[in-house]
Tab-separated table of C-alpha atoms in Angstrom:
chain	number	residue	atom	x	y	z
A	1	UNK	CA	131.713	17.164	27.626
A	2	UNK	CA	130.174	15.087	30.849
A	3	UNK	CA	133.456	15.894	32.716
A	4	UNK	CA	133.412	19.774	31.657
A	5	UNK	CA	129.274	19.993	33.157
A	6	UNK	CA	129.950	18.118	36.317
A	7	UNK	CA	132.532	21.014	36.791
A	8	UNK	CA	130.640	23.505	35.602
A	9	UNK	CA	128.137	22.716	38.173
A	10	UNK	CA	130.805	22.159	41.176
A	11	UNK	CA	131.173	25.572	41.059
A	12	UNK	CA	127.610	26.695	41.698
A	13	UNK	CA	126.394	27.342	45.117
A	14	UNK	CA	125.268	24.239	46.171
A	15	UNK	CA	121.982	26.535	47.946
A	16	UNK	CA	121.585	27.506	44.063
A	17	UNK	CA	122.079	24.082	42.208
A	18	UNK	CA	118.462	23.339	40.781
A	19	UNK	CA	118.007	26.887	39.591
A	20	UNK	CA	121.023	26.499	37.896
A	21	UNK	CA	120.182	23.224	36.491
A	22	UNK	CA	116.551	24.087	35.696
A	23	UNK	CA	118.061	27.277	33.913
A	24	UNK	CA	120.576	25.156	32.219
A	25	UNK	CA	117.700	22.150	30.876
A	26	UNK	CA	115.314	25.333	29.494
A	27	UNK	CA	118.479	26.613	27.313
A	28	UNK	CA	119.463	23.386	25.987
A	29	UNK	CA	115.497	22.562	25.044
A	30	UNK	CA	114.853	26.121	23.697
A	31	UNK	CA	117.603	25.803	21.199
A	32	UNK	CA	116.119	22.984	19.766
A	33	UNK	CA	113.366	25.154	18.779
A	34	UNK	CA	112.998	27.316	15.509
A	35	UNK	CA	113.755	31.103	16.455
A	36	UNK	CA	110.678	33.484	15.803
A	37	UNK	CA	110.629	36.424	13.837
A	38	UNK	CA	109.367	38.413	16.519
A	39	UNK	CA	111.274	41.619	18.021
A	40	UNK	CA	111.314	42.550	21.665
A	41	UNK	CA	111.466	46.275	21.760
A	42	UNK	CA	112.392	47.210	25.563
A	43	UNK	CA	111.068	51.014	25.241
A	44	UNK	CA	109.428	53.535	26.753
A	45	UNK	CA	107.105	55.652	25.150
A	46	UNK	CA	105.593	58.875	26.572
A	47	UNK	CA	104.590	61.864	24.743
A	48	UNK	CA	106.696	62.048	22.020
A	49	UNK	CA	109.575	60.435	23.886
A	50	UNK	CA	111.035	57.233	23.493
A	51	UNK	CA	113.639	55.657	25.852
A	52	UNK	CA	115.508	52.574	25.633
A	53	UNK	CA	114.628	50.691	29.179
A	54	UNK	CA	116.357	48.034	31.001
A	55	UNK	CA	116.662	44.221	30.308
A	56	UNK	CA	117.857	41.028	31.069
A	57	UNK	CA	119.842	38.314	29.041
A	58	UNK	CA	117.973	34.875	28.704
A	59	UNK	CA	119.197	32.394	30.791
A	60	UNK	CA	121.616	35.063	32.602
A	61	UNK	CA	120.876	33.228	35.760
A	62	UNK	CA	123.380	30.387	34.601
A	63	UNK	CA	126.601	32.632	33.874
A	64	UNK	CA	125.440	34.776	36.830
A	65	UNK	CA	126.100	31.653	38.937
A	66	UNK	CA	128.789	30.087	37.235
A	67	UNK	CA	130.948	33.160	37.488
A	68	UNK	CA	130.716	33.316	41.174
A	69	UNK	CA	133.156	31.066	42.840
A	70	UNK	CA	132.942	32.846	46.709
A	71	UNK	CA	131.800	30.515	49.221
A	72	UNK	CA	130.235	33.281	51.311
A	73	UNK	CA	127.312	34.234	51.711
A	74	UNK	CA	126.143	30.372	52.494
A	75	UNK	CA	122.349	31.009	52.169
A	76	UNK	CA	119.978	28.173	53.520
A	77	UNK	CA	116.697	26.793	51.896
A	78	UNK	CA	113.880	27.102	54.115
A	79	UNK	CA	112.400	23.710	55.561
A	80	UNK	CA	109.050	23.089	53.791
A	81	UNK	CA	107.701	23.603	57.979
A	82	UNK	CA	108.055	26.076	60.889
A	83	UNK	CA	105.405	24.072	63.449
A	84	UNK	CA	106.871	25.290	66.366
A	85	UNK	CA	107.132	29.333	65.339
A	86	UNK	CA	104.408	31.369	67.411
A	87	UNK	CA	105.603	35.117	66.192
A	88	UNK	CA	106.879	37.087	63.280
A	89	UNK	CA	108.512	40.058	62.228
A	90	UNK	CA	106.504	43.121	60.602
A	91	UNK	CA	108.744	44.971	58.009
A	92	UNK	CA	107.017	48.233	56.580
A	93	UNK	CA	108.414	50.345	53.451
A	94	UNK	CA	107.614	54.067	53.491
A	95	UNK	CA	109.312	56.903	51.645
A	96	UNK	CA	106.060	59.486	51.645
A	97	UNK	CA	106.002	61.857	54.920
A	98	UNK	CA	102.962	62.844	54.027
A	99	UNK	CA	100.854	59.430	53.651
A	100	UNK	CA	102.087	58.034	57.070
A	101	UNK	CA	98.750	58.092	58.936
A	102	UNK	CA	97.550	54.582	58.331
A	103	UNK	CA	100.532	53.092	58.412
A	104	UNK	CA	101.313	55.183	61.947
A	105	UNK	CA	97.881	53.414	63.498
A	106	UNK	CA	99.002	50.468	62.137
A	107	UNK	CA	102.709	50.268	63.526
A	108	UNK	CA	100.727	51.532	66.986
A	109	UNK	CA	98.615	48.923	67.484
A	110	UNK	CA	101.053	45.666	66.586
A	111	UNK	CA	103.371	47.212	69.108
A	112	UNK	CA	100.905	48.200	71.835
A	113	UNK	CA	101.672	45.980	74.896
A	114	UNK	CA	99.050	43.746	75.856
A	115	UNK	CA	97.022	43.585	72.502
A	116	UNK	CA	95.534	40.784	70.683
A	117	UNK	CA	99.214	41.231	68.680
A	118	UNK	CA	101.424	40.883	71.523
A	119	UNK	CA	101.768	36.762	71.385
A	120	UNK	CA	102.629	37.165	67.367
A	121	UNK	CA	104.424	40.245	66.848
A	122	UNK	CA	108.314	40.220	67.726
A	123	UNK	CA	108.871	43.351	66.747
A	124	UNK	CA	107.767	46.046	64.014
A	125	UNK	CA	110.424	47.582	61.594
A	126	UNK	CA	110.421	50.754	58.928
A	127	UNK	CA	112.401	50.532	56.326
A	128	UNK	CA	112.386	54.168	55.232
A	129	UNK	CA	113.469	54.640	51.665
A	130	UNK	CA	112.477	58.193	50.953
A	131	UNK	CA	114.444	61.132	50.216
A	132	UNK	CA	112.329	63.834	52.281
A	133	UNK	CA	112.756	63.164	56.359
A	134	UNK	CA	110.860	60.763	58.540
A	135	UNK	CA	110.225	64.007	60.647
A	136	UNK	CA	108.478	66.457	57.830
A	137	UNK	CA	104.846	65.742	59.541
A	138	UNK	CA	103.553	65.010	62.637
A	139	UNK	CA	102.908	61.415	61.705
A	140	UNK	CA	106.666	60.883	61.530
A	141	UNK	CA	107.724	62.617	64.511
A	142	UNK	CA	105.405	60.449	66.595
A	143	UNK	CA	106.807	57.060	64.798
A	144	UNK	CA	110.290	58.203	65.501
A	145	UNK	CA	109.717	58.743	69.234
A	146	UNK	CA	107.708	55.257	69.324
A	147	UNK	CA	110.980	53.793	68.334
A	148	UNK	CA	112.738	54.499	72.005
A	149	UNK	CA	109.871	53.080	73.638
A	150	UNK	CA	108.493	49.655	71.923
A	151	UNK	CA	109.391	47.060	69.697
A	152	UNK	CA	109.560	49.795	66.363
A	153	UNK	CA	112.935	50.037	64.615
A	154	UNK	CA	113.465	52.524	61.969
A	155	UNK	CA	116.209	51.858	59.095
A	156	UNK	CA	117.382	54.895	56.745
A	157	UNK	CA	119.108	52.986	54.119
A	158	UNK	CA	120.013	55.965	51.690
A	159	UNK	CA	121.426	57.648	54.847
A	160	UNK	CA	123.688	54.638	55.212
A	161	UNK	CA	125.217	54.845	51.392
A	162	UNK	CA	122.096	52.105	50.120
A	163	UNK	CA	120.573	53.260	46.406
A	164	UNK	CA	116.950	54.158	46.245
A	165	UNK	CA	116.380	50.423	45.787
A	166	UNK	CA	112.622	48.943	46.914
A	167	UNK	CA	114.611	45.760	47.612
A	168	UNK	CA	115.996	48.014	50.833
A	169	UNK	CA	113.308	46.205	52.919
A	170	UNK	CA	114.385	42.588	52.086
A	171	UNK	CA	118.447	43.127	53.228
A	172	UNK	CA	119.743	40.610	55.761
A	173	UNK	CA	121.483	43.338	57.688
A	174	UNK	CA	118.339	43.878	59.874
A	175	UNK	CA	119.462	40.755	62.216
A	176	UNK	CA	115.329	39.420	62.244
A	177	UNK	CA	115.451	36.979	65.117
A	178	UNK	CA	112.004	35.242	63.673
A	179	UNK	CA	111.492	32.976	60.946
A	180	UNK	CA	108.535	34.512	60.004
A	181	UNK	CA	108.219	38.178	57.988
A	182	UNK	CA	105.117	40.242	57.209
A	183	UNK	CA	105.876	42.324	54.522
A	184	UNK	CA	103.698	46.036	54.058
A	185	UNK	CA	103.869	48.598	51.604
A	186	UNK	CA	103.205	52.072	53.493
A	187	UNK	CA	99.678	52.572	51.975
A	188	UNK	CA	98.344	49.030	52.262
A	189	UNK	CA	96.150	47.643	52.629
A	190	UNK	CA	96.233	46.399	55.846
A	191	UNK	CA	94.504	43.349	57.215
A	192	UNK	CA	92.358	42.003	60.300
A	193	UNK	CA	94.361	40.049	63.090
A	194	UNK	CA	91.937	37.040	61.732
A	195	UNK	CA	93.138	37.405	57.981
A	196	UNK	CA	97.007	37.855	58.838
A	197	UNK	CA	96.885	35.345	61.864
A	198	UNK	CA	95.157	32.769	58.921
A	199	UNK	CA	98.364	33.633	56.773
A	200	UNK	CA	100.616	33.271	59.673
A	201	UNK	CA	99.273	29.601	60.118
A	202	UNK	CA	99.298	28.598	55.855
A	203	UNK	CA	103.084	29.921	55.885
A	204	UNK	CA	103.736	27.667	59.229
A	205	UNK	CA	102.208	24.691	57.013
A	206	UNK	CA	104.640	25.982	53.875
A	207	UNK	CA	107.724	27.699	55.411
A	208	UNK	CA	109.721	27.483	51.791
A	209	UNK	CA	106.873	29.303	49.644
A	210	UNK	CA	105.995	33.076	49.431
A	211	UNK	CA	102.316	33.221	51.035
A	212	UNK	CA	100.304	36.491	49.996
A	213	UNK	CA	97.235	37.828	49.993
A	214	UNK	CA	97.266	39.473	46.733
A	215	UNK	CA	98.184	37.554	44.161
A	216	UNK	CA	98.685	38.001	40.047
A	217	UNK	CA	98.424	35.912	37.163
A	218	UNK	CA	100.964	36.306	34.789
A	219	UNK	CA	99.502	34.494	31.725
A	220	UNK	CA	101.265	32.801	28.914
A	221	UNK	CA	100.186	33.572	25.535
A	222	UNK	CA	101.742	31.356	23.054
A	223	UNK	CA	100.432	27.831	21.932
A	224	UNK	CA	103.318	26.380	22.918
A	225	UNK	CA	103.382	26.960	26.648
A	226	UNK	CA	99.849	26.759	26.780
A	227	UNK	CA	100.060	22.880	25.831
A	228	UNK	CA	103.017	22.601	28.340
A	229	UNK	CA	100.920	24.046	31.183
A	230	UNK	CA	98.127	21.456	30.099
A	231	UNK	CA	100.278	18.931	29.884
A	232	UNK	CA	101.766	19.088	33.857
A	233	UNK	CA	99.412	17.470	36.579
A	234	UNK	CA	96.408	19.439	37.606
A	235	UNK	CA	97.033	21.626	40.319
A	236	UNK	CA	100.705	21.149	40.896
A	237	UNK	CA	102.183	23.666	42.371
A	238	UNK	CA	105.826	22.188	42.310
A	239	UNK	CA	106.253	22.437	38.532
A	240	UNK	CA	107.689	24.826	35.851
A	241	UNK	CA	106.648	25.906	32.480
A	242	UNK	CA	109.576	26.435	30.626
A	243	UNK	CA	110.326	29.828	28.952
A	244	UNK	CA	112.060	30.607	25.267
A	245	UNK	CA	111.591	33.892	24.490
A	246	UNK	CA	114.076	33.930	20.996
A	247	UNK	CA	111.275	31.378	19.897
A	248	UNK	CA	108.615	34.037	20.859
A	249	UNK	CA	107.321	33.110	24.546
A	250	UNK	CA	105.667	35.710	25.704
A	251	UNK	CA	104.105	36.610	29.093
A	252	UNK	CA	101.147	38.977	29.933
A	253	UNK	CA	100.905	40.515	33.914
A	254	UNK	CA	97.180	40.343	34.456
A	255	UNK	CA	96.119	43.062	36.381
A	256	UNK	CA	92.096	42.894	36.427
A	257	UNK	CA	92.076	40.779	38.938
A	258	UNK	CA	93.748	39.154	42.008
A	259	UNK	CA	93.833	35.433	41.830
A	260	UNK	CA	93.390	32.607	44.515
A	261	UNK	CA	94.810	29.720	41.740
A	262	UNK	CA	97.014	30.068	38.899
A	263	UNK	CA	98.584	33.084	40.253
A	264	UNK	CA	102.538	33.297	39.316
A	265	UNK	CA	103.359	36.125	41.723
A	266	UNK	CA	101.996	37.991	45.299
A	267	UNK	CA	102.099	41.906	45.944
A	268	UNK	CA	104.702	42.445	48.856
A	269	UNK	CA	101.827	44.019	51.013
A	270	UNK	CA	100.279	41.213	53.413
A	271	UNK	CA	102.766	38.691	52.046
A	272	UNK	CA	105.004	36.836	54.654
A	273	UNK	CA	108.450	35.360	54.127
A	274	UNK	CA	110.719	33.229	55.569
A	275	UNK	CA	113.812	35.048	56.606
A	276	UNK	CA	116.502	32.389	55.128
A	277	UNK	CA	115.065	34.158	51.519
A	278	UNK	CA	116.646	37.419	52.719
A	279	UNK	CA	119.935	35.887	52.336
A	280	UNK	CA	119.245	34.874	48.423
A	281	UNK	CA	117.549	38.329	47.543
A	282	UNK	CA	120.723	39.554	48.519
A	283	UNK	CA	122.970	37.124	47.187
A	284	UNK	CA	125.699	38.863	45.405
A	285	UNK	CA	125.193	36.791	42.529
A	286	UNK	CA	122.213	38.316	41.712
A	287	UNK	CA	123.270	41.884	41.531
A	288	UNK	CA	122.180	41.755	37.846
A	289	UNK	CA	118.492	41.121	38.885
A	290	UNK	CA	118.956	44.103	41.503
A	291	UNK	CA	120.706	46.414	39.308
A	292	UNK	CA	117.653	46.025	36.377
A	293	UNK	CA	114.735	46.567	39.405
A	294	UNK	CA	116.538	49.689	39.910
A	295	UNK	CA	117.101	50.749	36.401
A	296	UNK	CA	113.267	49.538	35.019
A	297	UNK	CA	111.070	51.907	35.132
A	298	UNK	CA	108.439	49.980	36.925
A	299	UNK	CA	111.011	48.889	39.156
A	300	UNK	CA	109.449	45.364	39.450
A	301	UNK	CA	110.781	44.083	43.107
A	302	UNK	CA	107.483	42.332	43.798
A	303	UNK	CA	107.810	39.761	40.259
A	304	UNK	CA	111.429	39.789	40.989
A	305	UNK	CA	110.999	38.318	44.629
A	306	UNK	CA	108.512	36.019	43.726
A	307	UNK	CA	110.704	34.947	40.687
A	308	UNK	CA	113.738	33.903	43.063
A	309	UNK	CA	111.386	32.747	45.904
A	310	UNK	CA	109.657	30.236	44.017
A	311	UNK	CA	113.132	28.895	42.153
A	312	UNK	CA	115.011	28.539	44.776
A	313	UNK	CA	111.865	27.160	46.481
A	314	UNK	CA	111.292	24.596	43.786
A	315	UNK	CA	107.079	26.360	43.902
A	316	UNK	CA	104.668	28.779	43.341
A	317	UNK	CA	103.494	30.683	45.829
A	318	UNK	CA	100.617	30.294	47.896
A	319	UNK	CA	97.322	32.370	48.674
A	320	UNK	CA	95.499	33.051	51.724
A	321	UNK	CA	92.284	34.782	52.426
A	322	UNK	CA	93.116	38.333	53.128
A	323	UNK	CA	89.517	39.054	54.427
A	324	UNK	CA	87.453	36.167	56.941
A	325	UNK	CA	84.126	37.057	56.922
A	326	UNK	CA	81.636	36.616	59.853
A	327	UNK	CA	79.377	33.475	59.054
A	328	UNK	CA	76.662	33.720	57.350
A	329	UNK	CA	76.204	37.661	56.262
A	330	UNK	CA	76.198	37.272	52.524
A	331	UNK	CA	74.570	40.007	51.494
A	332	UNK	CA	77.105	42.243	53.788
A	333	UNK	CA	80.288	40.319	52.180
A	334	UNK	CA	78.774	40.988	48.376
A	335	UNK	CA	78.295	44.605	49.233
A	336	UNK	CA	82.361	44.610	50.667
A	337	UNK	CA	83.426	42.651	47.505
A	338	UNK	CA	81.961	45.250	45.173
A	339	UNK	CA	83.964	47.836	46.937
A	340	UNK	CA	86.647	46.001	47.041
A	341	UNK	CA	87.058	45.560	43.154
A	342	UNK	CA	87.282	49.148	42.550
A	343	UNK	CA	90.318	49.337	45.203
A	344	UNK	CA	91.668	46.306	44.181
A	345	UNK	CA	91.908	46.086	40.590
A	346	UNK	CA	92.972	49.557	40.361
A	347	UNK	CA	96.619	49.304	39.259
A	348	UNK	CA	98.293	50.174	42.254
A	349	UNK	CA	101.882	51.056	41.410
A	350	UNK	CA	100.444	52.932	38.796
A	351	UNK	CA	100.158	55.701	41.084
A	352	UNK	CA	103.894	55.949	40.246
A	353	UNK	CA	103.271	57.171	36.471
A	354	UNK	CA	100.958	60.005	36.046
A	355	UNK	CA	101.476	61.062	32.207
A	356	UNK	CA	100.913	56.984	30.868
A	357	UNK	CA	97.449	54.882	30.435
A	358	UNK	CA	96.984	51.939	32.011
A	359	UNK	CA	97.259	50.098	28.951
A	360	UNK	CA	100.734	51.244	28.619
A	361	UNK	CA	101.700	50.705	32.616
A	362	UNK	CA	100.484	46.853	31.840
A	363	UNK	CA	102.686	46.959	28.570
A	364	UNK	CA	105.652	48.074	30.556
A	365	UNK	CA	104.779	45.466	33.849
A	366	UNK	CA	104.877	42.831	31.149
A	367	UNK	CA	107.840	43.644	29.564
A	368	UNK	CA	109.877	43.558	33.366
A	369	UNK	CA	108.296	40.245	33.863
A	370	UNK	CA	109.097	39.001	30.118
A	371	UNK	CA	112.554	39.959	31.053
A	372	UNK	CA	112.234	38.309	34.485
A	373	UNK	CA	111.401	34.768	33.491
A	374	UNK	CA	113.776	34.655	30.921
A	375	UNK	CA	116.849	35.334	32.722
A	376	UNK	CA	115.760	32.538	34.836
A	377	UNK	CA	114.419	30.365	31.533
A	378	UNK	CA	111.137	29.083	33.409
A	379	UNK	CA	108.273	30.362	35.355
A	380	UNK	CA	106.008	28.184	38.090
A	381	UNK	CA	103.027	26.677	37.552
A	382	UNK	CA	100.945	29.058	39.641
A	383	UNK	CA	99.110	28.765	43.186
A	384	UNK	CA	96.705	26.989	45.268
A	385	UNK	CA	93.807	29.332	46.827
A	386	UNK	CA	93.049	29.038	50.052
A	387	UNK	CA	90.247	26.592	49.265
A	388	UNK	CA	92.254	23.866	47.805
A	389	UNK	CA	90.689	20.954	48.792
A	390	UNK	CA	87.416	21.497	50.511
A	391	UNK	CA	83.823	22.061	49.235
A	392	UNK	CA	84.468	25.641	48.444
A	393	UNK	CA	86.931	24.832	45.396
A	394	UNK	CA	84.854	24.766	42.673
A	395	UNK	CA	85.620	24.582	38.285
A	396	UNK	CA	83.952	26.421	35.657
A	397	UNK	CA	82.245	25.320	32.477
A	398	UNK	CA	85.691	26.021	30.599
A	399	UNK	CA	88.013	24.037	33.577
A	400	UNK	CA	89.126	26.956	35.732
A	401	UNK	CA	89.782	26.385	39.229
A	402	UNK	CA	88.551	29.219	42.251
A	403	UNK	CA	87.015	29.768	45.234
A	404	UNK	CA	83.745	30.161	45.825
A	405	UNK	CA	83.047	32.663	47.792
A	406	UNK	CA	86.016	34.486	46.600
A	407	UNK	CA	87.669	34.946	50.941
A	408	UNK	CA	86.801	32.737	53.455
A	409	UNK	CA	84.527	33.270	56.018
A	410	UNK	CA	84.910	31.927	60.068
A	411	UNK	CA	85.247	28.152	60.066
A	412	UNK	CA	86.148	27.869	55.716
A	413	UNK	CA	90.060	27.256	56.271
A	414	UNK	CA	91.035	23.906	56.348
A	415	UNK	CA	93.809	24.678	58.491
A	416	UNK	CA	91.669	26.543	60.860
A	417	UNK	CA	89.033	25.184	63.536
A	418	UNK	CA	85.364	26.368	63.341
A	419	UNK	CA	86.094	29.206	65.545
A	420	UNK	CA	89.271	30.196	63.451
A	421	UNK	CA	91.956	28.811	65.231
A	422	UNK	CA	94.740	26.929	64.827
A	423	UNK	CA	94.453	23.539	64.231
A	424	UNK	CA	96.779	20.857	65.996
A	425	UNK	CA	97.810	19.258	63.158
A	426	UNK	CA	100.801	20.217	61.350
A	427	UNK	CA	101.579	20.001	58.065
């Protein structure tokens, strides 16, 4: 039985070998657990409709990678540093003609010779994934001339045979020549220089995690993985909580707030990448995964990325401060943070299903992230704010971990100087 594992596991990519063999420890410790009564219903209900939706087997990931004997692609885990990297690639998604106008200033002034973005910004792409042409406004006539005169490429992936897929924007094919990616959805948000060259500097410190700005909880909600969460070192962010979903492990997407610790998964916008990951998202081996983001109805790309990032990465992601505040001007940053919540928490894909509550949207969210972890048979520990460390990480009367104030203002990072700049050292 030794001799037929240590096959087995020959077999796997060797890029792929401790998801496989954290996949393949969860199955053999969930079956030593009693089955629960409990039934998973993967439907959709609106109106007076119901619809079967899309799932994934558990543990899928280790038949998914034991079936695939190709040597190519050979995908390459990022080093844990990138010291040396001084610019990144911006990637934006659009498919909307008529919401281009932010986006439009914003692809404008990274590419604008001579601008604070110049040092940073190798060059700006859009990935456009819409069925309705680039060129139906004004707004994308101007970003398709822009594209013969700066550093602006424009992919049409369902032009070039691609499905409608919102993992378009993560395919190798694009030849990035940085390390570094900054990931944007068309309508935002979009940060200051100060936040995203702050992110820039975290993901130089952490090449092999996913760094984002907005970042979810996805809470467990059974006894059992509650005591195994407790039971890992405090703030770890290199550990996994195992996931048995026949024995009724369950997982809730948290949408009422975005998180600085604890958080299990980033939005794509303001999130930056290494571009070795591109390789895995893409990794014919997990055509499954792709094939159910395009089938589910939420169409979950952002917990699927995070999902793969942070196996293969062996870690959770990590958070930076998407706003820095001037010093000192609290009573300005209080009155920003109130209007912030309202944009915020607002369930932003949402805007995607007109005729179902939010309740229901969060039902279905947590259903594509049920079915997420358990192909996989774990999920990670969850992040480290931004504050991790200093003064401004603080614990509440019941143990919970944040960071106080909630974004950073000049001079908070500890990776940043007083003045918010870089600081020498590295890690």
């Amino acid at each position: 039985q030794q001799q037929q594992q240590q096959e087995t596991f020959s077999k796997v990519p060797p890029e792929f070998q401790s998801v496989f063999e954290r996949s393949i420890a969860s199955r053999d410790f969930c079956k030593t657990l009693k089955p629960s009564n409990k039934t998973h219903s993967h439907t959709l209900t609106v109106g007076n409709v119901t619809e079967a939706v899309a799932d994934l087997p558990d543990f899928g990931i280790v038949k998914a990678l034991q079936n695939y004997s190709n040597p190519i692609p050979k995908c390459n885990v990022p080093p844990s540093t990138e010291c040396s990297e001084t610019m990144f690639t911006v990637i934006f998604m659009g498919y909307n003609p008529d919401r281009l106008h932010q986006l439009k200033r914003q692809v404008f002034g990274m590419t604008q010779p001579n601008s604070q973005w110049s040092p940073h910004v190798k060059e700006v792409l859009l990935v456009w994934n819409g069925e309705r042409e680039l060129t139906e406004t004004q707004d994308g006539v101007r970003l398709k001339d822009l594209a013969n005169q700066r550093n602006f490429r424009i992919f049409f992936p369902l032009k070039e045979g691609f499905p409608n897929d919102l993992m378009n924007r993560y395919h190798p094919r694009f030849n990035i020549t940085t390390k570094a990616i900054l990931f944007y959805d068309d309508d935002g948000p979009f940060y200051s220089y100060d936040a995203i060259m702050g992110g820039f500097e975290l993901w130089k410190r952490n090449s092999n995690a996913q760094i984002g700005a907005m970042a979810r909880r996805l809470d467990v909600l059974e006894l059992r993985q509650e005591q195994e969460a407790a039971a890992l070192p405090p703030l770890d962010d290199h550990a996994f909580i195992k996931h048995c979903r026949a024995s009724g492990d369950s997982i809730s997407y948290n949408f009422y707030e975005f998180a600085n610790y604890h958080a299990r998964m980033v939005l794509p916008s303001g999130s930056f990448l290494h571009a070795n990951y591109l390789c895995f998202l893409w990794h014919p081996a997990l055509e499954p995964i792709r094939e159910f983001v395009r089938a589910h109805p939420v169409h979950p790309d952002d917990v699927t990325v995070s999902t793969i990032v942070s196996h293969v990465a062996g870690r959770a992601p990590m958070v930076y401060s998407r706003r820095i505040n001037p010093k000192d001007e609290k009573k300005k940053i209080r009155r920003r943070l109130l209007q912030e919540r309202d944009l915020y928490n607002f369930p932003r894909r949402r805007l995607l299903w007109e005729d179902v509550s939010p309740q229901e949207w969060a039902t279905m969210r947590s259903k594509a992230v049920n079915s997420l972890v358990s192909y996989f048979g774990g999920i990670n520990s969850g992040s480290l704010g931004w504050c991790h460390g200093t003064k401004y990480q603080k614990k509440d009367k019941k143990g919970n971990v944040f960071c106080d104030p909630l974004m950073a203002n000049v001079g908070m990072l500890p990776w940043m100087t007083p003045d918010h700049k870089p600081k020498d050292t590295c890690p």
